[in-house]
């Protein structure tokens, strides 16, 4: 079976289920920012950015990869890595059941999709978090797929890009999840030792254990407009300090102001921006 | 020092109170009751041993947070000589929730870094309950780089409920500070030996716990989120913390079985807080072994081995993609 055949059927299946859940065909959707009523497929065509006010809605991992990568020569990395339940974890529901439900709902096996491909003919490896899968939480599979992606980038001397959309570490895998912070960041340390660029794109939301590991280790750190980005969640902070949080706290614009990120980039310009940055970083002469 | 008893230690507390009473009586008593006191003391010790042999994970979490548990500076005092504390991140402030500095371990130079909690209210506030802000992690990082420059091994003591979740901490880049430590510790060209002495709370703990050897005291905990935090998210109630502690696997014994830590350091009967000196001796012995274990590796081999270890974390299965 060629890589194309391997890739194609589940992809079709996935885009169907994805469409059913997030943007039902022919349904109207209200933008939470400007309250404009939008036609679902219009929103989708606009990369889930509100055409009226520019509000960035969350976007599925594969939809993002579709928009980001050139159509030719893509293939997935780490799809063979599947989750297990190492602690036999159970709260109101078993973790194993939660995993099954999330797989059913999203068509994904876990919360990270990694692909090799190209952005405007520049070859690279891109990792994208799937927020719909258990809140994009990072457990062993996310960590392993991430590392396989980085390893692949190192082997082929390619840049690595990651789009984060996550609540943080996955509680149901306990300390294994915490260790994924050390694991993913160590992979980026290795990438860096090979002088290969890492561009980190923080999207809504990027919190907790992912925010506090590799996400800010990008050679360039980008955020999408309005994205919530931070270590501790706003509710936890409010409970700790017992005061009201300032307006726009932990939003991308706030982080830019505080010097935490390099720039804010509109999703519709992301491809161009990434290509521009990568050619500069890798000293590719201007076309 | 009068021992503070935890809820589940009440039977011990009652016995100890009785012993205390008898001692008081003995002073002006014509009858010799020292034998009786001796007998009760033995009973108390047996009872302590008994109770501690059967602690639940949630009870262990209580011991890990015991107000009399030895903290980093206690271990430094008992284990090292010539400690020279070094302060500040050179950019913003000196964070008192993390202490660090040069010292001698069996006569040899080491860099010691650890979370520091406070004992009384005033000191607790001064130490921010052992919850560091970015400048604390950046101080730690500075000291690690310094150690690397002079080929000095790094010894860390982990004891924090977590990194401080505050407005100022977020503004100054709590995430970046923790991430940067993970990034640098992965490739630091000197040995790093990490010991969880109390609470290993999440990313705030890991930020000084990436190394070549990870050890835990017998009644320390190490977890991705506090049992209360986990319970309030998954059960929507912090009261279910005991269940969360059980299911998350936060104890040294469980984590050793899972292969996530290298060694358990046994505590004196009834926990480290009952005998700081004995606890420190046990830690010292373990540190000696750990340092010997990594001493022979030249920096490239050391770092390579560390990468192998870090990149190997995780449990998953492989099967053909759907």
XYZ file of C-alpha atoms in Angstrom:
609
model
C 0.000 0.000 0.000
C 1.384 3.402 -0.910
C 1.480 6.216 1.554
C -1.290 7.889 -0.383
C -3.655 4.967 -0.034
C -2.773 4.634 3.591
C -3.541 8.253 4.172
C -6.580 8.827 2.058
C -9.458 6.733 3.368
C -9.222 7.705 7.033
C -8.771 11.300 5.989
C -12.021 11.304 4.107
C -13.731 9.623 6.995
C -12.265 12.138 9.388
C -13.288 15.200 7.489
C -16.846 13.833 7.473
C -17.023 13.335 11.217
C -15.242 16.608 11.787
C -17.774 18.428 9.650
C -20.657 16.879 11.520
C -19.341 17.982 14.862
C -17.848 21.407 14.444
C -19.462 22.933 11.360
C -22.677 21.181 10.426
C -23.314 21.594 6.710
C -25.746 24.356 5.914
C -26.067 25.437 9.505
C -25.739 29.006 10.647
C -23.243 29.821 13.323
C -22.987 32.816 15.541
C -19.580 34.380 16.042
C -19.027 34.635 19.816
C -16.985 37.808 19.361
C -19.129 40.002 17.081
C -22.382 38.006 17.184
C -22.535 38.022 13.406
C -24.503 35.068 12.068
C -22.291 33.182 9.669
C -22.907 30.420 7.209
C -20.918 27.401 8.360
C -19.180 26.655 5.111
C -18.281 30.329 4.653
C -16.536 30.229 8.010
C -14.770 27.028 7.070
C -13.596 28.493 3.773
C -12.141 31.383 5.737
C -10.071 28.984 7.893
C -12.598 29.381 10.699
C -11.776 33.047 11.035
C -14.870 35.248 11.278
C -15.075 37.221 8.017
C -16.828 40.061 9.858
C -14.564 40.663 12.878
C -11.529 38.413 12.411
C -12.219 36.320 15.511
C -10.205 33.114 15.326
C -12.423 30.120 16.005
C -10.731 26.889 16.984
C -9.832 24.734 14.030
C -9.370 20.993 13.734
C -5.823 19.651 13.377
C -6.304 18.180 9.903
C -8.118 21.228 8.611
C -5.159 23.289 9.733
C -2.640 20.980 8.126
C -4.701 21.076 4.936
C -4.575 24.830 4.926
C -0.925 24.983 5.873
C 0.828 22.389 3.740
C 1.202 22.203 -0.006
C -1.107 19.501 -1.378
C 1.747 17.409 -2.793
C 4.063 15.095 -0.926
C 2.478 15.014 2.510
C 2.689 12.006 4.745
C 1.883 11.360 8.333
C 4.470 10.547 11.016
C 3.750 8.573 14.167
C 0.210 7.500 13.235
C 1.213 3.997 14.362
C 1.514 5.215 17.977
C -1.645 4.524 19.992
C -2.610 5.299 23.579
C -2.773 2.827 26.461
C -4.049 3.246 29.999
C -0.922 2.689 32.114
C -2.518 3.524 35.477
C -5.931 1.905 34.880
C -7.162 5.375 35.685
C -10.744 5.907 36.689
C -12.683 8.943 37.828
C -16.398 9.139 37.062
C -15.471 7.261 33.888
C -12.611 4.972 32.968
C -9.773 6.569 31.016
C -10.013 3.730 28.510
C -13.657 4.697 27.899
C -12.763 8.352 27.564
C -10.154 7.435 24.976
C -12.634 5.402 22.984
C -15.218 8.155 23.092
C -12.657 10.729 21.977
C -11.539 8.495 19.108
C -15.121 7.985 18.047
C -15.878 11.665 18.212
C -12.784 13.007 16.474
C -11.618 10.202 14.213
C -8.158 10.679 15.735
C -6.217 8.190 17.855
C -4.809 10.933 20.090
C -4.350 14.677 20.407
C -1.419 15.289 18.049
C -1.154 14.902 14.279
C 2.324 15.099 12.747
C 2.996 15.412 9.045
C 5.931 15.882 6.817
C 5.210 18.154 3.892
C 6.054 21.562 2.509
C 4.967 25.136 3.005
C 5.238 27.019 -0.269
C 7.695 24.352 -1.462
C 9.831 24.577 1.698
C 9.977 21.056 3.116
C 9.362 20.704 6.855
C 7.748 18.640 9.588
C 4.614 20.057 11.207
C 2.946 18.897 14.422
C -0.573 20.087 15.203
C -2.549 19.572 18.405
C -6.140 18.363 18.138
C -7.989 20.244 20.836
C -11.177 18.230 20.309
C -9.355 15.134 21.552
C -9.525 15.368 25.357
C -8.749 19.070 25.296
C -5.549 18.570 23.326
C -3.987 17.179 26.489
C -0.440 15.841 26.330
C 0.068 12.235 27.323
C 2.483 9.560 26.146
C 1.203 9.411 22.561
C 1.424 13.159 22.039
C 4.960 13.063 23.422
C 6.054 10.107 21.309
C 4.548 11.430 18.074
C 6.148 14.793 18.746
C 9.543 13.159 19.270
C 9.180 11.030 16.126
C 8.381 14.195 14.209
C 11.435 15.979 15.550
C 13.612 12.940 14.908
C 12.376 12.835 11.342
C 13.199 16.531 10.967
C 16.719 15.933 12.275
C 17.303 12.935 10.008
C 16.283 14.917 6.962
C 17.677 18.255 8.131
C 14.288 19.930 8.048
C 12.692 22.695 10.096
C 10.050 21.743 12.647
C 6.843 23.648 13.309
C 4.314 23.016 16.039
C 0.816 24.446 16.502
C -0.333 24.055 20.090
C -3.979 23.938 21.203
C -4.126 22.319 24.592
C -5.232 22.536 28.180
C -1.917 21.029 29.310
C -0.761 17.656 30.557
C -3.185 14.711 30.546
C -4.082 13.960 34.142
C -5.234 10.423 33.375
C -1.674 9.329 32.622
C -0.324 10.774 35.855
C 3.418 11.262 36.054
C 3.885 9.768 32.584
C 2.254 12.955 31.316
C 4.485 15.201 33.387
C 7.493 13.419 31.928
C 6.280 14.220 28.420
C 7.208 17.806 29.206
C 10.819 16.753 29.732
C 10.686 14.428 26.741
C 9.304 16.851 24.157
C 11.552 19.658 25.327
C 14.626 17.413 25.188
C 13.745 16.642 21.563
C 13.705 20.371 20.822
C 17.080 20.711 22.547
C 18.415 18.101 20.136
C 16.833 19.793 17.138
C 18.479 22.996 18.224
C 21.867 21.292 18.560
C 21.519 20.409 14.862
C 20.908 24.081 14.065
C 17.488 23.344 12.652
C 14.738 25.932 13.130
C 11.801 25.378 15.435
C 8.866 27.704 15.005
C 6.243 27.459 17.711
C 2.742 28.725 16.953
C 0.576 29.156 20.027
C -3.134 28.950 19.290
C -6.176 29.085 21.522
C -5.628 27.753 24.136
C -2.016 26.928 25.032
C -1.849 26.221 28.757
C -0.191 24.255 31.528
C 2.322 21.554 30.818
C 2.578 22.272 27.114
C 2.941 25.997 27.594
C 5.586 25.309 30.243
C 7.661 22.930 28.146
C 8.583 23.216 24.469
C 5.981 25.811 23.421
C 8.097 28.824 24.356
C 11.337 27.225 23.170
C 10.722 28.199 19.555
C 13.446 30.088 17.727
C 10.469 32.198 16.758
C 7.332 32.132 18.880
C 4.124 33.180 17.145
C 0.596 33.438 18.521
C -2.770 33.635 16.834
C -4.870 36.715 17.648
C -6.811 36.473 20.888
C -5.348 33.096 21.884
C -5.363 32.296 25.605
C -1.800 31.415 26.584
C -0.382 30.785 30.041
C 0.903 28.426 32.673
C -1.903 28.505 35.233
C -5.530 28.778 34.186
C -7.335 32.090 34.848
C -9.689 30.448 37.357
C -6.838 29.003 39.403
C -5.063 32.360 39.456
C -8.203 34.174 40.502
C -8.704 31.737 43.364
C -5.078 32.100 44.461
C -4.697 35.866 44.370
C -8.357 36.658 45.086
C -8.489 39.627 42.796
C -9.964 40.275 39.425
C -7.650 39.602 36.519
C -6.742 42.545 34.285
C -8.531 42.856 30.951
C -7.005 40.765 28.211
C -4.885 38.864 30.732
C -3.095 35.875 29.162
C -4.290 36.784 25.687
C -1.848 36.839 22.764
C -1.866 40.655 22.664
C -1.028 40.791 26.379
C 1.880 38.387 25.879
C 3.240 40.447 23.007
C 3.095 43.521 25.216
C 4.970 41.668 27.988
C 7.677 40.499 25.617
C 6.777 36.824 25.808
C 6.228 36.218 22.078
C 7.697 37.516 18.839
C 4.542 38.308 16.907
C 0.859 37.754 16.393
C -0.092 36.354 13.014
C -3.550 36.082 11.472
C -4.300 32.502 10.512
C -5.029 33.551 6.954
C -1.465 34.852 6.604
C 0.223 32.037 8.507
C 1.514 30.167 5.453
C 3.149 33.250 3.971
C 4.598 34.298 7.297
C 6.067 30.888 8.070
C 7.602 30.638 4.610
C 9.114 34.107 4.984
C 10.578 33.332 8.397
C 11.946 29.961 7.370
C 13.688 31.309 4.276
C 15.274 34.017 6.428
C 16.338 31.604 9.150
C 17.799 29.072 6.748
C 19.377 31.776 4.605
C 17.531 30.841 1.456
C 18.118 33.724 -1.000
C 15.112 35.847 -1.890
C 13.164 34.567 -4.874
C 10.371 20.025 69.178
C 6.853 18.821 69.893
C 5.600 16.550 67.147
C 2.550 17.682 65.237
C 0.270 14.712 64.694
C -1.729 14.115 61.549
C -5.341 12.907 61.693
C -4.471 9.279 61.131
C -1.791 9.475 63.826
C -4.277 10.136 66.636
C -3.703 6.773 68.352
C 0.024 7.606 68.492
C -0.768 11.080 69.772
C -2.869 9.671 72.608
C -0.170 7.252 73.622
C 2.484 9.940 73.523
C 0.311 12.191 75.685
C 0.047 9.427 78.228
C 3.802 8.910 78.252
C 4.269 12.622 78.751
C 1.890 12.560 81.671
C 3.698 9.663 83.311
C 7.031 11.419 82.913
C 5.571 14.375 84.698
C 4.274 12.209 87.493
C 7.553 10.311 87.774
C 9.425 13.449 88.819
C 7.688 13.638 92.152
C 6.693 10.045 92.580
C 8.094 7.644 95.117
C 7.312 4.675 92.876
C 9.552 3.906 89.959
C 7.435 3.957 86.844
C 10.281 4.169 84.351
C 9.611 0.609 83.331
C 6.045 1.447 82.523
C 7.195 4.455 80.495
C 9.682 2.307 78.642
C 6.940 -0.197 77.850
C 4.619 2.496 76.535
C 7.371 4.008 74.428
C 7.982 0.683 72.790
C 4.286 0.355 72.194
C 4.197 3.807 70.648
C 7.059 2.945 68.326
C 5.405 -0.286 67.291
C 2.156 1.529 66.695
C 3.902 4.182 64.589
C 5.599 1.512 62.538
C 2.294 -0.243 62.121
C 0.395 2.827 60.994
C 3.164 3.908 58.628
C 3.339 0.481 57.068
C -0.227 0.859 55.873
C -0.439 4.473 54.730
C -2.757 5.236 51.845
C -1.492 7.512 49.046
C -3.570 10.362 50.441
C -2.073 9.859 53.907
C 1.378 9.833 52.355
C 0.518 13.156 50.722
C -0.188 14.480 54.221
C 3.187 13.230 55.475
C 4.906 14.792 52.435
C 3.394 18.119 53.495
C 3.992 17.657 57.195
C 4.802 21.024 58.802
C 7.860 19.526 60.522
C 9.226 17.718 57.509
C 12.860 18.566 56.757
C 13.189 21.138 53.984
C 16.031 21.827 51.571
C 17.978 24.026 53.992
C 17.718 21.318 56.673
C 19.242 18.783 54.311
C 21.897 21.273 53.279
C 22.812 21.815 56.906
C 23.080 18.108 57.658
C 24.654 16.820 54.463
C 26.948 19.521 53.102
C 29.708 21.757 54.399
C 30.878 25.218 53.330
C 27.496 26.169 51.854
C 27.679 29.517 50.107
C 24.221 30.625 49.127
C 24.042 32.499 45.836
C 21.177 34.850 45.161
C 19.160 36.336 42.356
C 18.396 35.810 38.690
C 20.334 38.950 37.639
C 17.260 40.203 35.822
C 14.456 40.833 38.260
C 14.741 39.575 41.826
C 15.856 36.928 44.272
C 13.102 34.363 44.697
C 13.070 32.949 48.221
C 11.035 29.905 47.203
C 14.174 28.468 45.617
C 17.537 28.410 47.359
C 20.835 27.462 45.815
C 24.537 27.744 46.112
C 27.936 26.155 46.162
C 28.811 23.653 48.856
C 30.999 20.676 49.594
C 29.729 17.127 49.587
C 32.284 14.834 51.227
C 34.791 17.571 50.557
C 34.014 17.970 46.855
C 32.403 20.991 45.209
C 28.756 20.672 44.269
C 25.947 23.031 43.322
C 22.880 22.520 45.489
C 19.506 23.862 44.382
C 16.142 23.259 46.002
C 12.656 24.519 46.683
C 12.364 26.027 50.141
C 9.231 26.139 52.285
C 8.795 28.113 55.467
C 8.134 26.700 58.902
C 6.139 29.435 60.689
C 3.626 31.825 59.175
C 6.089 34.619 58.634
C 8.615 32.351 57.004
C 5.944 30.623 54.930
C 5.002 33.940 53.415
C 8.666 34.854 52.914
C 9.172 31.559 51.046
C 5.825 31.924 49.248
C 4.906 28.427 50.489
C 7.638 26.983 48.311
C 5.969 28.161 45.114
C 8.552 29.772 42.837
C 8.029 32.592 40.407
C 9.919 32.813 37.105
C 12.885 34.516 38.763
C 13.295 31.461 40.996
C 13.613 29.146 38.017
C 15.903 31.617 36.310
C 18.110 31.757 39.385
C 18.241 27.962 39.366
C 19.151 28.012 35.690
C 21.882 30.556 36.275
C 23.387 28.387 38.998
C 23.242 25.307 36.784
C 25.053 27.105 33.999
C 27.603 28.266 36.537
C 28.082 24.692 37.728
C 28.508 23.537 34.148
C 31.157 26.157 33.491
C 33.314 24.815 36.303
C 32.459 21.139 35.909
C 30.584 20.945 39.207
C 27.805 18.356 39.677
C 24.296 19.639 40.397
C 22.211 18.250 43.242
C 18.564 19.307 43.431
C 15.950 18.923 46.169
C 12.350 19.030 45.024
C 9.637 20.188 47.424
C 6.895 22.406 46.046
C 3.108 22.386 45.753
C 3.755 23.828 42.280
C 4.943 26.918 40.467
C 3.186 30.033 41.738
C -0.079 30.685 39.900
C -0.106 34.473 40.164
C -0.622 37.447 37.906
C 2.977 38.650 38.266
C 4.358 35.173 37.611
C 2.386 34.932 34.390
C 3.431 38.427 33.317
C 7.079 37.562 33.697
C 6.805 34.311 31.772
C 6.293 31.422 34.162
C 5.870 29.060 31.222
C 9.021 30.200 29.493
C 11.046 29.976 32.691
C 10.005 26.381 33.362
C 10.347 25.367 29.718
C 13.810 26.925 29.516
C 14.987 24.858 32.483
C 13.752 21.634 30.910
C 15.450 22.638 27.672
C 18.815 23.387 29.283
C 18.834 20.589 31.848
C 18.469 18.078 29.023
C 21.919 19.015 27.742
C 23.743 20.345 30.813
C 27.247 18.933 30.651
C 27.576 18.010 34.324
C 25.792 15.309 36.349
C 22.374 16.233 37.762
C 20.983 14.223 40.659
C 17.404 15.014 41.698
C 15.699 14.030 44.940
C 12.041 14.614 45.708
C 12.076 15.271 49.453
C 8.458 16.335 49.983
C 5.929 17.447 47.402
C 6.827 17.035 43.756
C 4.128 19.322 42.421
C 3.810 19.254 38.665
C 5.781 21.469 36.256
C 7.001 23.599 39.117
C 8.785 20.539 40.479
C 9.993 19.174 37.149
C 11.654 22.516 36.376
C 14.514 21.487 38.678
C 14.054 17.722 38.404
C 15.360 16.772 34.961
C 18.552 14.828 35.398
C 20.548 11.633 35.389
C 19.142 10.089 38.553
C 15.730 10.703 40.126
C 15.223 9.613 43.712
C 12.295 9.987 46.074
C 11.981 9.834 49.793
C 9.703 7.063 50.970
C 6.834 9.394 51.915
C 7.352 12.031 49.241
C 4.883 12.466 46.390
C 5.391 13.348 42.752
C 2.498 14.104 40.457
C 1.281 15.874 37.352
C -1.308 17.785 39.374
C -2.148 17.941 43.079
C -4.732 15.382 44.219
C -7.054 18.292 45.107
C -6.577 19.872 41.694
C -7.201 16.583 39.930
C -10.324 15.918 41.998
C -11.759 19.367 41.435
C -11.361 18.998 37.675
C -12.417 15.381 37.206
C -14.901 14.964 40.053
C -15.768 18.666 40.291
C -15.010 18.441 43.994
C -11.727 18.802 45.888
C -13.171 16.468 48.558
C -12.410 13.513 46.330
C -8.665 14.170 46.648
C -8.071 10.844 48.377
C -9.483 8.973 45.390
C -7.494 11.123 43.005
C -4.318 10.395 44.967
C -5.082 6.699 44.732
C -5.750 6.570 41.014
C -3.029 8.995 39.865
C -0.156 7.034 41.355
C 1.771 9.672 43.268
C 3.781 7.638 45.771
C 7.413 6.581 45.579
C 6.523 2.899 45.659
C 4.063 3.155 42.775
C 6.340 5.366 40.689
C 9.266 3.010 41.217
C 7.135 0.120 39.970
C 6.152 2.186 36.943
C 9.825 2.832 36.220
C 9.495 6.600 36.571
C 11.989 6.998 39.412
C 15.271 5.235 40.094
C 15.428 4.837 43.818
C 13.370 5.109 46.987
C 15.163 6.495 50.030
C 13.739 4.941 53.184
C 12.749 7.326 55.929
C 13.188 6.865 59.676
C 10.255 5.046 61.357
C 7.236 7.346 61.357
C 8.597 9.658 58.682
C 11.464 12.075 58.092
C 9.899 14.720 60.345
C 10.509 12.516 63.407
C 14.272 12.476 62.888
C 15.820 15.044 60.558
C 19.330 13.771 61.184
C 18.537 10.185 60.308
C 16.596 11.274 57.218
C 19.560 13.385 56.109
C 21.929 10.451 56.631
C 19.785 8.269 54.395
C 19.689 10.987 51.730
C 23.445 11.454 51.986
C 24.063 7.776 51.458
C 21.782 7.747 48.403
C 23.450 10.845 46.960
C 26.847 9.214 47.362
C 25.697 6.187 45.393
C 24.022 8.310 42.735
C 27.041 10.531 42.218
C 29.331 7.533 42.022
C 27.050 6.070 39.403
C 27.418 9.061 37.084
C 30.921 10.181 38.047
C 32.757 8.067 35.498
C 30.840 9.299 32.481
C 32.509 11.936 30.329
C 30.164 14.819 29.434
C 29.211 13.571 25.934
C 28.335 10.095 27.202
C 26.542 11.560 30.198
C 24.362 13.813 28.068
C 23.707 11.090 25.526
C 22.534 8.774 28.270
C 20.336 11.511 29.694
C 18.699 12.119 26.313
C 18.053 8.419 25.947
C 16.376 8.415 29.323
C 14.283 11.530 28.679
C 13.187 10.451 25.207
C 12.204 7.036 26.539
C 9.492 8.291 28.914
C 5.960 7.179 28.150
C 3.681 4.181 27.701
C 1.978 3.557 24.373
C 1.419 0.802 21.874
C 2.292 0.538 18.217
C -0.041 -0.863 15.607
C -0.731 -0.163 11.959
C -2.496 3.165 11.570
C -6.244 2.935 11.021
